[in-house]
Structure formats: C-alpha cells, structure tokens
Amino acid sequence: MKPGGFPWWMEPAGIAGAALLRALGGSWRLDREGLMALEPGFARGDRCIFALWHACLLPLVYTHRGRGVGVLVSRHRDGEIITRIIERLGYVAARGSSTRGGEEGAMEMLSLAQAGRALAITPDGPRGPREALKAGLVYLASRTGLPVVPVASAARAAWVMRSWDRFRVPLPFARVRVAYGAPIVVPPALDAEALESWRGRIERALREHTERVRRLAGEPA
C-alpha cells in the first residue's frame, strides 16, 4: 500500500486508463448536436454545469478532455482510479458523493465554480438508483448561478454492461452521438419544496434528452 491507503498499482492504472480512452475515443466518429449555442460561449470561458447520467459518462470524458472541467468523483476506491484517469485527461476532481463525503465534495465544487471552472456531475452516481437525479446538482446550480446543461452520448455499436447503471462503452470505430440540451437556470435561495420541484424538472429534462439521443443513435436498450 502507498501513503493514503491506496495500492501502488493505481498510478499505472490511471496512466493506462487515460491512454486507452484516448486511443478508443480517437477511433470514434463523433456527431455533435447543440454545440452551435454552447461551444462559442464555452470557448470564451462562459461556464455551466454539465449534467449527464452515469451510463453516458465514457464518451463525454473523451470529448470534454483538456478543458479543466471540475468533476465530482466518489471517495470509494473505484473513484480513486477514476480520479487518476481524468486528471491525466485535463480534469479537476472534487472528491465526495451522496454516500460518502458529500458535504466536502459540494464545497470543493463551489470553490471550483468560484475559480471560474465549468462543472460536470453524474447526478445518479456513484451507486444509483439509475437515472434518478439527486438534489445535490440542484443545490450547486442554485448556489453558483450556473445554468445546468443536459448532455448525453449514445452509439448503436456499444457494449452495455450488466451493472447498476447499464454503463455504455462504444466499440472501436463506432459512430457516437454527443448532444447538448437547452440550458436550465435554477433560481437562488430555494426552500425544500422548491428544491424538490426543480429536482424533478431537471430529472425529466435529462431523461427525455437522453432517451431522444439514444433513439436517434439506435443504441441498444
């Protein structure tokens, strides 16, 4: 074990994982949708909170690499491996989740937003339920004032894992659709009732957006 309680092999695993994703992503044929509105502002430094289901994660890690996006990552051991991979791809990790270190993770994400970074959250992670949005995303959007941008990825040629989230891995040389939905602006200072209302609204928008993208891509259920 190395200091911090993690085994020595996690560092080479992070190096190998980042290299593998670069190679796999470089083989994909990417179709992008919704970038006409989002990309120019994002390139200038305008910021948002990308919201995506855990199952859609892999292609989006590839397409958003090198931009210094702040990402909320679990404190579990698998989160440590993910952190080492994404940091090599140009992300900044905030450690915490709804099940472990949630308050600390939220404070780190707020700090990253205050430092001028865009954020990305998988609001059904790290352990589900699948495609059920947790309120932490709404809290961050309300506190930061950043618009929530639903984003999804899908591919017809994909391996669908038998995991809680049915994680998708597009095959080499697959055509991958990446699409952005309309930004959602959450008002500040929400009470508990308003927080739940906005949670349901964003969950429906993200589900509908993701289902549409999967349908257009012909991705397997």
PDB file of C-alpha atoms in Angstrom:
ATOM      1  CA  MET A   1       0.000   0.000   0.000  1.00  0.00           C
ATOM      2  CA  LYS A   2       1.095   3.555  -0.731  1.00  0.00           C
ATOM      3  CA  PRO A   3       0.506   6.522   1.625  1.00  0.00           C
ATOM      4  CA  GLY A   4      -3.193   7.400   1.668  1.00  0.00           C
ATOM      5  CA  GLY A   5      -4.219   3.735   1.813  1.00  0.00           C
ATOM      6  CA  PHE A   6      -4.301   3.054  -1.936  1.00  0.00           C
ATOM      7  CA  PRO A   7      -2.301   0.264  -3.622  1.00  0.00           C
ATOM      8  CA  TRP A   8       0.751   1.055  -5.735  1.00  0.00           C
ATOM      9  CA  TRP A   9      -0.858  -0.167  -8.956  1.00  0.00           C
ATOM     10  CA  MET A  10      -3.440   2.641  -9.047  1.00  0.00           C
ATOM     11  CA  GLU A  11      -0.969   5.107 -10.556  1.00  0.00           C
ATOM     12  CA  PRO A  12      -0.032   2.899 -13.549  1.00  0.00           C
ATOM     13  CA  ALA A  13      -3.728   2.000 -13.858  1.00  0.00           C
ATOM     14  CA  GLY A  14      -4.516   5.693 -14.197  1.00  0.00           C
ATOM     15  CA  ILE A  15      -1.840   6.127 -16.864  1.00  0.00           C
ATOM     16  CA  ALA A  16      -3.049   3.085 -18.804  1.00  0.00           C
ATOM     17  CA  GLY A  17      -6.715   4.061 -18.468  1.00  0.00           C
ATOM     18  CA  ALA A  18      -6.133   7.560 -19.839  1.00  0.00           C
ATOM     19  CA  ALA A  19      -4.087   6.200 -22.747  1.00  0.00           C
ATOM     20  CA  LEU A  20      -6.737   3.591 -23.549  1.00  0.00           C
ATOM     21  CA  LEU A  21      -9.540   6.171 -23.583  1.00  0.00           C
ATOM     22  CA  ARG A  22      -7.543   8.479 -25.849  1.00  0.00           C
ATOM     23  CA  ALA A  23      -6.977   5.594 -28.284  1.00  0.00           C
ATOM     24  CA  LEU A  24     -10.589   4.389 -28.164  1.00  0.00           C
ATOM     25  CA  GLY A  25     -12.042   7.885 -28.438  1.00  0.00           C
ATOM     26  CA  GLY A  26      -9.721   8.742 -31.280  1.00  0.00           C
ATOM     27  CA  SER A  27     -11.258   5.907 -33.308  1.00  0.00           C
ATOM     28  CA  TRP A  28     -14.853   7.078 -32.850  1.00  0.00           C
ATOM     29  CA  ARG A  29     -16.749   9.046 -35.495  1.00  0.00           C
ATOM     30  CA  LEU A  30     -18.348  11.833 -33.492  1.00  0.00           C
ATOM     31  CA  ASP A  31     -21.647  13.512 -34.366  1.00  0.00           C
ATOM     32  CA  ARG A  32     -22.217  16.607 -32.210  1.00  0.00           C
ATOM     33  CA  GLU A  33     -25.543  18.320 -31.655  1.00  0.00           C
ATOM     34  CA  GLY A  34     -26.334  21.535 -29.826  1.00  0.00           C
ATOM     35  CA  LEU A  35     -22.802  22.943 -29.996  1.00  0.00           C
ATOM     36  CA  MET A  36     -23.792  25.981 -32.086  1.00  0.00           C
ATOM     37  CA  ALA A  37     -25.265  27.596 -28.970  1.00  0.00           C
ATOM     38  CA  LEU A  38     -22.960  26.145 -26.336  1.00  0.00           C
ATOM     39  CA  GLU A  39     -19.472  25.901 -27.820  1.00  0.00           C
ATOM     40  CA  PRO A  40     -18.704  29.564 -28.664  1.00  0.00           C
ATOM     41  CA  GLY A  41     -19.519  30.741 -25.139  1.00  0.00           C
ATOM     42  CA  PHE A  42     -17.742  27.788 -23.529  1.00  0.00           C
ATOM     43  CA  ALA A  43     -14.629  28.535 -25.558  1.00  0.00           C
ATOM     44  CA  ARG A  44     -14.687  32.129 -24.248  1.00  0.00           C
ATOM     45  CA  GLY A  45     -14.827  30.914 -20.673  1.00  0.00           C
ATOM     46  CA  ASP A  46     -18.570  31.157 -20.068  1.00  0.00           C
ATOM     47  CA  ARG A  47     -19.467  28.392 -17.655  1.00  0.00           C
ATOM     48  CA  CYS A  48     -22.177  25.869 -16.932  1.00  0.00           C
ATOM     49  CA  ILE A  49     -22.873  22.630 -15.059  1.00  0.00           C
ATOM     50  CA  PHE A  50     -22.950  19.644 -17.413  1.00  0.00           C
ATOM     51  CA  ALA A  51     -25.488  17.073 -16.173  1.00  0.00           C
ATOM     52  CA  LEU A  52     -25.223  13.517 -17.509  1.00  0.00           C
ATOM     53  CA  TRP A  53     -26.299  10.058 -16.442  1.00  0.00           C
ATOM     54  CA  HIS A  54     -23.553   7.742 -15.225  1.00  0.00           C
ATOM     55  CA  ALA A  55     -24.142   5.335 -18.133  1.00  0.00           C
ATOM     56  CA  CYS A  56     -23.239   8.060 -20.686  1.00  0.00           C
ATOM     57  CA  LEU A  57     -20.000   9.019 -18.980  1.00  0.00           C
ATOM     58  CA  LEU A  58     -17.254   7.448 -21.102  1.00  0.00           C
ATOM     59  CA  PRO A  59     -17.611   9.307 -24.432  1.00  0.00           C
ATOM     60  CA  LEU A  60     -18.117  12.614 -22.628  1.00  0.00           C
ATOM     61  CA  VAL A  61     -14.904  12.193 -20.655  1.00  0.00           C
ATOM     62  CA  TYR A  62     -13.174  11.944 -24.030  1.00  0.00           C
ATOM     63  CA  THR A  63     -14.951  14.847 -25.759  1.00  0.00           C
ATOM     64  CA  HIS A  64     -14.503  17.314 -22.862  1.00  0.00           C
ATOM     65  CA  ARG A  65     -10.886  16.496 -22.048  1.00  0.00           C
ATOM     66  CA  GLY A  66      -8.275  19.221 -21.666  1.00  0.00           C
ATOM     67  CA  ARG A  67     -10.676  21.962 -20.527  1.00  0.00           C
ATOM     68  CA  GLY A  68     -10.142  21.940 -16.791  1.00  0.00           C
ATOM     69  CA  VAL A  69     -13.740  20.964 -16.030  1.00  0.00           C
ATOM     70  CA  GLY A  70     -14.417  20.285 -12.345  1.00  0.00           C
ATOM     71  CA  VAL A  71     -15.841  16.796 -11.783  1.00  0.00           C
ATOM     72  CA  LEU A  72     -17.395  15.322  -8.637  1.00  0.00           C
ATOM     73  CA  VAL A  73     -15.873  11.873  -8.000  1.00  0.00           C
ATOM     74  CA  SER A  74     -16.695   9.313  -5.314  1.00  0.00           C
ATOM     75  CA  ARG A  75     -14.294   8.704  -2.411  1.00  0.00           C
ATOM     76  CA  HIS A  76     -14.586   4.952  -2.925  1.00  0.00           C
ATOM     77  CA  ARG A  77     -11.614   3.001  -4.292  1.00  0.00           C
ATOM     78  CA  ASP A  78     -13.044   2.977  -7.832  1.00  0.00           C
ATOM     79  CA  GLY A  79     -13.320   6.771  -7.523  1.00  0.00           C
ATOM     80  CA  GLU A  80      -9.579   6.931  -6.846  1.00  0.00           C
ATOM     81  CA  ILE A  81      -8.857   5.131 -10.114  1.00  0.00           C
ATOM     82  CA  ILE A  82     -11.291   7.409 -11.979  1.00  0.00           C
ATOM     83  CA  THR A  83      -9.595  10.462 -10.453  1.00  0.00           C
ATOM     84  CA  ARG A  84      -6.164   9.357 -11.655  1.00  0.00           C
ATOM     85  CA  ILE A  85      -7.513   8.776 -15.162  1.00  0.00           C
ATOM     86  CA  ILE A  86      -9.434  12.029 -15.554  1.00  0.00           C
ATOM     87  CA  GLU A  87      -6.700  14.211 -14.069  1.00  0.00           C
ATOM     88  CA  ARG A  88      -4.391  12.928 -16.801  1.00  0.00           C
ATOM     89  CA  LEU A  89      -7.065  13.992 -19.307  1.00  0.00           C
ATOM     90  CA  GLY A  90      -7.158  17.562 -18.023  1.00  0.00           C
ATOM     91  CA  TYR A  91      -9.989  17.495 -15.475  1.00  0.00           C
ATOM     92  CA  VAL A  92     -10.004  18.687 -11.868  1.00  0.00           C
ATOM     93  CA  ALA A  93     -11.521  16.229  -9.376  1.00  0.00           C
ATOM     94  CA  ALA A  94     -13.571  17.158  -6.321  1.00  0.00           C
ATOM     95  CA  ARG A  95     -13.841  14.155  -4.025  1.00  0.00           C
ATOM     96  CA  GLY A  96     -17.199  13.287  -2.484  1.00  0.00           C
ATOM     97  CA  SER A  97     -20.645  11.880  -3.293  1.00  0.00           C
ATOM     98  CA  SER A  98     -24.131  11.488  -1.905  1.00  0.00           C
ATOM     99  CA  THR A  99     -22.980   8.394   0.004  1.00  0.00           C
ATOM    100  CA  ARG A 100     -19.542   9.471   1.219  1.00  0.00           C
ATOM    101  CA  GLY A 101     -18.019  12.907   1.802  1.00  0.00           C
ATOM    102  CA  GLY A 102     -20.958  14.685   0.210  1.00  0.00           C
ATOM    103  CA  GLU A 103     -20.621  17.987   2.050  1.00  0.00           C
ATOM    104  CA  GLU A 104     -16.878  18.205   1.408  1.00  0.00           C
ATOM    105  CA  GLY A 105     -17.386  17.387  -2.269  1.00  0.00           C
ATOM    106  CA  ALA A 106     -20.050  20.088  -2.638  1.00  0.00           C
ATOM    107  CA  MET A 107     -17.757  22.684  -1.040  1.00  0.00           C
ATOM    108  CA  GLU A 108     -14.929  21.725  -3.396  1.00  0.00           C
ATOM    109  CA  MET A 109     -17.268  22.070  -6.380  1.00  0.00           C
ATOM    110  CA  LEU A 110     -18.381  25.505  -5.181  1.00  0.00           C
ATOM    111  CA  SER A 111     -14.730  26.531  -4.910  1.00  0.00           C
ATOM    112  CA  LEU A 112     -14.034  25.319  -8.443  1.00  0.00           C
ATOM    113  CA  ALA A 113     -17.020  27.303  -9.744  1.00  0.00           C
ATOM    114  CA  GLN A 114     -15.795  30.416  -7.925  1.00  0.00           C
ATOM    115  CA  ALA A 115     -12.399  29.886  -9.562  1.00  0.00           C
ATOM    116  CA  GLY A 116     -14.078  30.147 -12.984  1.00  0.00           C
ATOM    117  CA  ARG A 117     -14.367  26.488 -13.960  1.00  0.00           C
ATOM    118  CA  ALA A 118     -17.234  24.685 -15.641  1.00  0.00           C
ATOM    119  CA  LEU A 119     -18.556  21.712 -13.652  1.00  0.00           C
ATOM    120  CA  ALA A 120     -19.791  18.224 -14.560  1.00  0.00           C
ATOM    121  CA  ILE A 121     -21.961  15.947 -12.415  1.00  0.00           C
ATOM    122  CA  THR A 122     -23.465  12.477 -12.831  1.00  0.00           C
ATOM    123  CA  PRO A 123     -26.478  13.032 -10.564  1.00  0.00           C
ATOM    124  CA  ASP A 124     -27.398   9.335 -10.334  1.00  0.00           C
ATOM    125  CA  GLY A 125     -23.893   8.299  -9.236  1.00  0.00           C
ATOM    126  CA  PRO A 126     -21.980   6.712  -7.739  1.00  0.00           C
ATOM    127  CA  ARG A 127     -24.325   3.819  -6.903  1.00  0.00           C
ATOM    128  CA  GLY A 128     -27.750   4.775  -8.256  1.00  0.00           C
ATOM    129  CA  PRO A 129     -30.653   4.434  -8.419  1.00  0.00           C
ATOM    130  CA  ARG A 130     -30.221   4.510 -12.176  1.00  0.00           C
ATOM    131  CA  GLU A 131     -31.317   7.773 -13.824  1.00  0.00           C
ATOM    132  CA  ALA A 132     -32.705   9.179 -10.580  1.00  0.00           C
ATOM    133  CA  LEU A 133     -31.415  12.698 -10.031  1.00  0.00           C
ATOM    134  CA  LYS A 134     -30.118  13.581  -6.583  1.00  0.00           C
ATOM    135  CA  ALA A 135     -30.711  17.045  -5.168  1.00  0.00           C
ATOM    136  CA  GLY A 136     -27.007  17.964  -4.926  1.00  0.00           C
ATOM    137  CA  LEU A 137     -26.996  19.113  -8.554  1.00  0.00           C
ATOM    138  CA  VAL A 138     -29.898  21.492  -7.895  1.00  0.00           C
ATOM    139  CA  TYR A 139     -28.151  22.844  -4.796  1.00  0.00           C
ATOM    140  CA  LEU A 140     -24.971  23.583  -6.756  1.00  0.00           C
ATOM    141  CA  ALA A 141     -26.881  25.234  -9.596  1.00  0.00           C
ATOM    142  CA  SER A 142     -28.786  27.395  -7.116  1.00  0.00           C
ATOM    143  CA  ARG A 143     -25.660  28.391  -5.182  1.00  0.00           C
ATOM    144  CA  THR A 144     -23.434  29.091  -8.199  1.00  0.00           C
ATOM    145  CA  GLY A 145     -25.972  30.593 -10.603  1.00  0.00           C
ATOM    146  CA  LEU A 146     -24.521  28.410 -13.379  1.00  0.00           C
ATOM    147  CA  PRO A 147     -27.010  27.023 -15.914  1.00  0.00           C
ATOM    148  CA  VAL A 148     -27.498  23.254 -15.983  1.00  0.00           C
ATOM    149  CA  VAL A 149     -26.848  21.825 -19.450  1.00  0.00           C
ATOM    150  CA  PRO A 150     -28.214  18.293 -20.042  1.00  0.00           C
ATOM    151  CA  VAL A 151     -25.736  16.275 -22.108  1.00  0.00           C
ATOM    152  CA  ALA A 152     -25.933  12.711 -23.406  1.00  0.00           C
ATOM    153  CA  SER A 153     -23.959  10.308 -25.556  1.00  0.00           C
ATOM    154  CA  ALA A 154     -25.080   7.204 -27.445  1.00  0.00           C
ATOM    155  CA  ALA A 155     -23.835   4.744 -30.059  1.00  0.00           C
ATOM    156  CA  ARG A 156     -25.503   1.920 -31.989  1.00  0.00           C
ATOM    157  CA  ALA A 157     -22.348  -0.200 -31.727  1.00  0.00           C
ATOM    158  CA  ALA A 158     -21.908  -0.245 -27.962  1.00  0.00           C
ATOM    159  CA  TRP A 159     -21.239  -2.746 -25.224  1.00  0.00           C
ATOM    160  CA  VAL A 160     -23.886  -2.352 -22.498  1.00  0.00           C
ATOM    161  CA  MET A 161     -22.523  -3.633 -19.196  1.00  0.00           C
ATOM    162  CA  ARG A 162     -24.627  -5.594 -16.704  1.00  0.00           C
ATOM    163  CA  SER A 163     -24.015  -3.036 -13.977  1.00  0.00           C
ATOM    164  CA  TRP A 164     -26.482  -0.994 -11.902  1.00  0.00           C
ATOM    165  CA  ASP A 165     -26.305   1.852 -14.443  1.00  0.00           C
ATOM    166  CA  ARG A 166     -26.055  -0.283 -17.623  1.00  0.00           C
ATOM    167  CA  PHE A 167     -22.815   1.536 -18.433  1.00  0.00           C
ATOM    168  CA  ARG A 168     -22.225   2.075 -22.158  1.00  0.00           C
ATOM    169  CA  VAL A 169     -18.880   1.531 -23.901  1.00  0.00           C
ATOM    170  CA  PRO A 170     -18.965   2.433 -27.616  1.00  0.00           C
ATOM    171  CA  LEU A 171     -16.956  -0.041 -29.653  1.00  0.00           C
ATOM    172  CA  PRO A 172     -13.841   0.998 -31.601  1.00  0.00           C
ATOM    173  CA  PHE A 173     -14.698   2.991 -34.759  1.00  0.00           C
ATOM    174  CA  ALA A 174     -18.343   3.352 -33.690  1.00  0.00           C
ATOM    175  CA  ARG A 175     -20.365   6.414 -34.671  1.00  0.00           C
ATOM    176  CA  VAL A 176     -21.031   8.247 -31.397  1.00  0.00           C
ATOM    177  CA  ARG A 177     -23.662  10.935 -30.994  1.00  0.00           C
ATOM    178  CA  VAL A 178     -22.985  13.641 -28.382  1.00  0.00           C
ATOM    179  CA  ALA A 179     -25.828  16.092 -27.804  1.00  0.00           C
ATOM    180  CA  TYR A 180     -26.475  19.074 -25.533  1.00  0.00           C
ATOM    181  CA  GLY A 181     -29.928  20.095 -24.336  1.00  0.00           C
ATOM    182  CA  ALA A 182     -31.312  23.522 -23.549  1.00  0.00           C
ATOM    183  CA  PRO A 183     -29.703  25.186 -20.511  1.00  0.00           C
ATOM    184  CA  ILE A 184     -31.803  25.260 -17.332  1.00  0.00           C
ATOM    185  CA  VAL A 185     -31.326  28.179 -14.940  1.00  0.00           C
ATOM    186  CA  VAL A 186     -32.175  27.398 -11.307  1.00  0.00           C
ATOM    187  CA  PRO A 187     -33.137  30.374  -9.101  1.00  0.00           C
ATOM    188  CA  PRO A 188     -31.195  31.116  -5.896  1.00  0.00           C
ATOM    189  CA  ALA A 189     -32.252  30.538  -2.282  1.00  0.00           C
ATOM    190  CA  LEU A 190     -34.601  27.589  -2.776  1.00  0.00           C
ATOM    191  CA  ASP A 191     -36.642  26.192   0.080  1.00  0.00           C
ATOM    192  CA  ALA A 192     -37.148  22.423   0.419  1.00  0.00           C
ATOM    193  CA  GLU A 193     -40.338  22.384  -1.663  1.00  0.00           C
ATOM    194  CA  ALA A 194     -38.812  24.423  -4.489  1.00  0.00           C
ATOM    195  CA  LEU A 195     -35.651  22.307  -4.399  1.00  0.00           C
ATOM    196  CA  GLU A 196     -37.689  19.145  -4.943  1.00  0.00           C
ATOM    197  CA  SER A 197     -39.703  20.791  -7.717  1.00  0.00           C
ATOM    198  CA  TRP A 198     -36.548  21.772  -9.588  1.00  0.00           C
ATOM    199  CA  ARG A 199     -35.015  18.359  -8.941  1.00  0.00           C
ATOM    200  CA  GLY A 200     -37.974  16.701 -10.666  1.00  0.00           C
ATOM    201  CA  ARG A 201     -37.919  19.199 -13.520  1.00  0.00           C
ATOM    202  CA  ILE A 202     -34.232  18.669 -14.282  1.00  0.00           C
ATOM    203  CA  GLU A 203     -34.565  14.883 -13.930  1.00  0.00           C
ATOM    204  CA  ARG A 204     -37.378  14.820 -16.505  1.00  0.00           C
ATOM    205  CA  ALA A 205     -35.425  17.051 -18.888  1.00  0.00           C
ATOM    206  CA  LEU A 206     -32.292  14.889 -18.627  1.00  0.00           C
ATOM    207  CA  ARG A 207     -34.244  11.641 -19.047  1.00  0.00           C
ATOM    208  CA  GLU A 208     -36.127  12.922 -22.103  1.00  0.00           C
ATOM    209  CA  HIS A 209     -32.954  14.317 -23.644  1.00  0.00           C
ATOM    210  CA  THR A 210     -31.026  11.076 -23.090  1.00  0.00           C
ATOM    211  CA  GLU A 211     -33.848   8.897 -24.439  1.00  0.00           C
ATOM    212  CA  ARG A 212     -34.044  11.052 -27.559  1.00  0.00           C
ATOM    213  CA  VAL A 213     -30.291  10.835 -28.174  1.00  0.00           C
ATOM    214  CA  ARG A 214     -30.316   7.044 -27.704  1.00  0.00           C
ATOM    215  CA  ARG A 215     -33.262   6.662 -30.063  1.00  0.00           C
ATOM    216  CA  LEU A 216     -31.618   8.746 -32.782  1.00  0.00           C
ATOM    217  CA  ALA A 217     -28.343   6.847 -32.407  1.00  0.00           C
ATOM    218  CA  GLY A 218     -30.086   3.464 -32.447  1.00  0.00           C
ATOM    219  CA  GLU A 219     -28.372   2.463 -29.225  1.00  0.00           C
ATOM    220  CA  PRO A 220     -29.406  -0.876 -27.658  1.00  0.00           C
ATOM    221  CA  ALA A 221     -31.592  -0.672 -24.527  1.00  0.00           C
TER     222      ALA A 221
END
